[in-house]
PDB file of C-alpha atoms in Angstrom:
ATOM      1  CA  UNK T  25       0.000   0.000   0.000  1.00  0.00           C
ATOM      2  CA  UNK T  26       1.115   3.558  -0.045  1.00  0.00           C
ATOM      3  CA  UNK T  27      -0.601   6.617   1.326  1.00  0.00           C
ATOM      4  CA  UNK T  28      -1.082  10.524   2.441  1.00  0.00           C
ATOM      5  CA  UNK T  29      -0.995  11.760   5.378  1.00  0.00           C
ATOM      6  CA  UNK T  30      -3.048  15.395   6.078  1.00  0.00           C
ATOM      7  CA  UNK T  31      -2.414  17.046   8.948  1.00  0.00           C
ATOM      8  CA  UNK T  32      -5.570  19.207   9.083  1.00  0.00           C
ATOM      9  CA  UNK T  33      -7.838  16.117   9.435  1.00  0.00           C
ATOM     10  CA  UNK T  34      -5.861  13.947  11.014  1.00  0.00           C
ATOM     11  CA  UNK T  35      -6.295  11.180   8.552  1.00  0.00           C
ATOM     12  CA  UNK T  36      -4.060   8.890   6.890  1.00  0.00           C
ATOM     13  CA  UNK T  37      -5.168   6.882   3.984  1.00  0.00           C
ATOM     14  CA  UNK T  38      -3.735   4.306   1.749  1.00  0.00           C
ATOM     15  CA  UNK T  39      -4.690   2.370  -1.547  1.00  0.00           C
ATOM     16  CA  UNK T  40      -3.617  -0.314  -2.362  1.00  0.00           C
ATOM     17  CA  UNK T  41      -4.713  -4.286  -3.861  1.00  0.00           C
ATOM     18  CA  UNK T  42      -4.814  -7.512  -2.196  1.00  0.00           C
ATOM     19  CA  UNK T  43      -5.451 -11.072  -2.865  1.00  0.00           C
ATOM     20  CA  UNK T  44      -8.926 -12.895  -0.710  1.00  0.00           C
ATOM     21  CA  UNK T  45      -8.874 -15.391  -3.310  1.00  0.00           C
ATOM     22  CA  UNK T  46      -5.536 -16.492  -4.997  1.00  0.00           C
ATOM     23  CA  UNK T  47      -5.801 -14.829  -8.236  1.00  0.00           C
ATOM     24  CA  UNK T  48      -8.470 -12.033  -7.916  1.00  0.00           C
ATOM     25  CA  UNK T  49      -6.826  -9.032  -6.917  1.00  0.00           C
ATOM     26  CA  UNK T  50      -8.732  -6.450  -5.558  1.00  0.00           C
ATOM     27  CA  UNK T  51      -8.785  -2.661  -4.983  1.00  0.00           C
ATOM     28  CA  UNK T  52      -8.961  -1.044  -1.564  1.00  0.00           C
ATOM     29  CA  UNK T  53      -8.284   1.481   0.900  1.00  0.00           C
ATOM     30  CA  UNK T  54      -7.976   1.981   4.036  1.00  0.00           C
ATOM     31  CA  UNK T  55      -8.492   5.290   6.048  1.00  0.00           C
ATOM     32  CA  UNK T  56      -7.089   6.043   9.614  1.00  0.00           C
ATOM     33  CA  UNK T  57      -8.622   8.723  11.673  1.00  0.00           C
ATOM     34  CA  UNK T  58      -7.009  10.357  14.873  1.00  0.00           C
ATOM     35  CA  UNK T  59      -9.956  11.342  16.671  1.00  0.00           C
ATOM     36  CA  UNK T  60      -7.616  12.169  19.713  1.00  0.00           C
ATOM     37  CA  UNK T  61      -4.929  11.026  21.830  1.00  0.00           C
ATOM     38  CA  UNK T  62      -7.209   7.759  22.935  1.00  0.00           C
ATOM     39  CA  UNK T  63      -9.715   7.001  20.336  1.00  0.00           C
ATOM     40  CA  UNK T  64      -8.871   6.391  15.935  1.00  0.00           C
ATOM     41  CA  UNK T  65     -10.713   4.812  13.764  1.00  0.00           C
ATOM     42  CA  UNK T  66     -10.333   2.244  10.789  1.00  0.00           C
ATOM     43  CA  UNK T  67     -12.038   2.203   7.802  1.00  0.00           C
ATOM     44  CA  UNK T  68     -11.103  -0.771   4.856  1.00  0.00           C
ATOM     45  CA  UNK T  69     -13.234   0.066   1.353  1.00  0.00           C
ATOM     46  CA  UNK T  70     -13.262  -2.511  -1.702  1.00  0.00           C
ATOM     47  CA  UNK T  71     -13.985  -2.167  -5.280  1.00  0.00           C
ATOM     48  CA  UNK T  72     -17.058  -3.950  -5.951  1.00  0.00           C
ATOM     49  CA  UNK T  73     -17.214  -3.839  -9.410  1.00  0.00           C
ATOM     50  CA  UNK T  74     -16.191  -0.498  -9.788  1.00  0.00           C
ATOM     51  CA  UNK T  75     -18.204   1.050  -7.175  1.00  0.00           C
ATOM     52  CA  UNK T  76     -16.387   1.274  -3.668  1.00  0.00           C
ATOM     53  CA  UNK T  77     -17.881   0.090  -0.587  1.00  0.00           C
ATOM     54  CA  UNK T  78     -17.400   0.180   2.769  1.00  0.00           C
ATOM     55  CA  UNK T  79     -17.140  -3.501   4.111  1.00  0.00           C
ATOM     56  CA  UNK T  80     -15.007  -3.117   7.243  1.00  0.00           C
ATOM     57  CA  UNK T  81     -15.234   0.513  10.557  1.00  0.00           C
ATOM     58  CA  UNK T  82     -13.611  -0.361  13.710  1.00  0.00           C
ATOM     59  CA  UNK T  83     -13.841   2.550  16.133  1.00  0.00           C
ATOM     60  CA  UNK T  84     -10.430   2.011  18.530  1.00  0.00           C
ATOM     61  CA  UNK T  85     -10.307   3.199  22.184  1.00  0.00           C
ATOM     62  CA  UNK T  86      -7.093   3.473  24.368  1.00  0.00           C
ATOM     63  CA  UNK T  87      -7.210   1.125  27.376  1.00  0.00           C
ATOM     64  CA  UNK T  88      -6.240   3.286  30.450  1.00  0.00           C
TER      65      UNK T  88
END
């Protein structure tokens, strides 16, 4: 994968492919969100026949 980072959202996102099934290769990305110093969260997007979709939001909280 390889991705941006910008500083005014706090968001880092990437694009990339991988492989579910050996052979189909498959478009995503995946965004990063620092909410704050204790909570980001994930989001993974595929290409479903050319129309991304999100398939995948975890929402990540900082044990204390």
């Amino acid at each position: 994968s390889e991705g941006d980072y910008d500083p005014a959202t706090k968001t880092f996102t990437y694009t990339g492919e991988y492989e579910a099934i050996p052979g189909m290769k498959q478009k995503i990305r995946e965004v990063i969100k620092i909410v704050d110093k204790d909570h980001h969260t994930f989001e993974w997007y595929e290409d479903r026949g050319g129309q991304e979709a999100k398939t995948m939001e975890i929402a990540y909280t900082r044990k204390k």
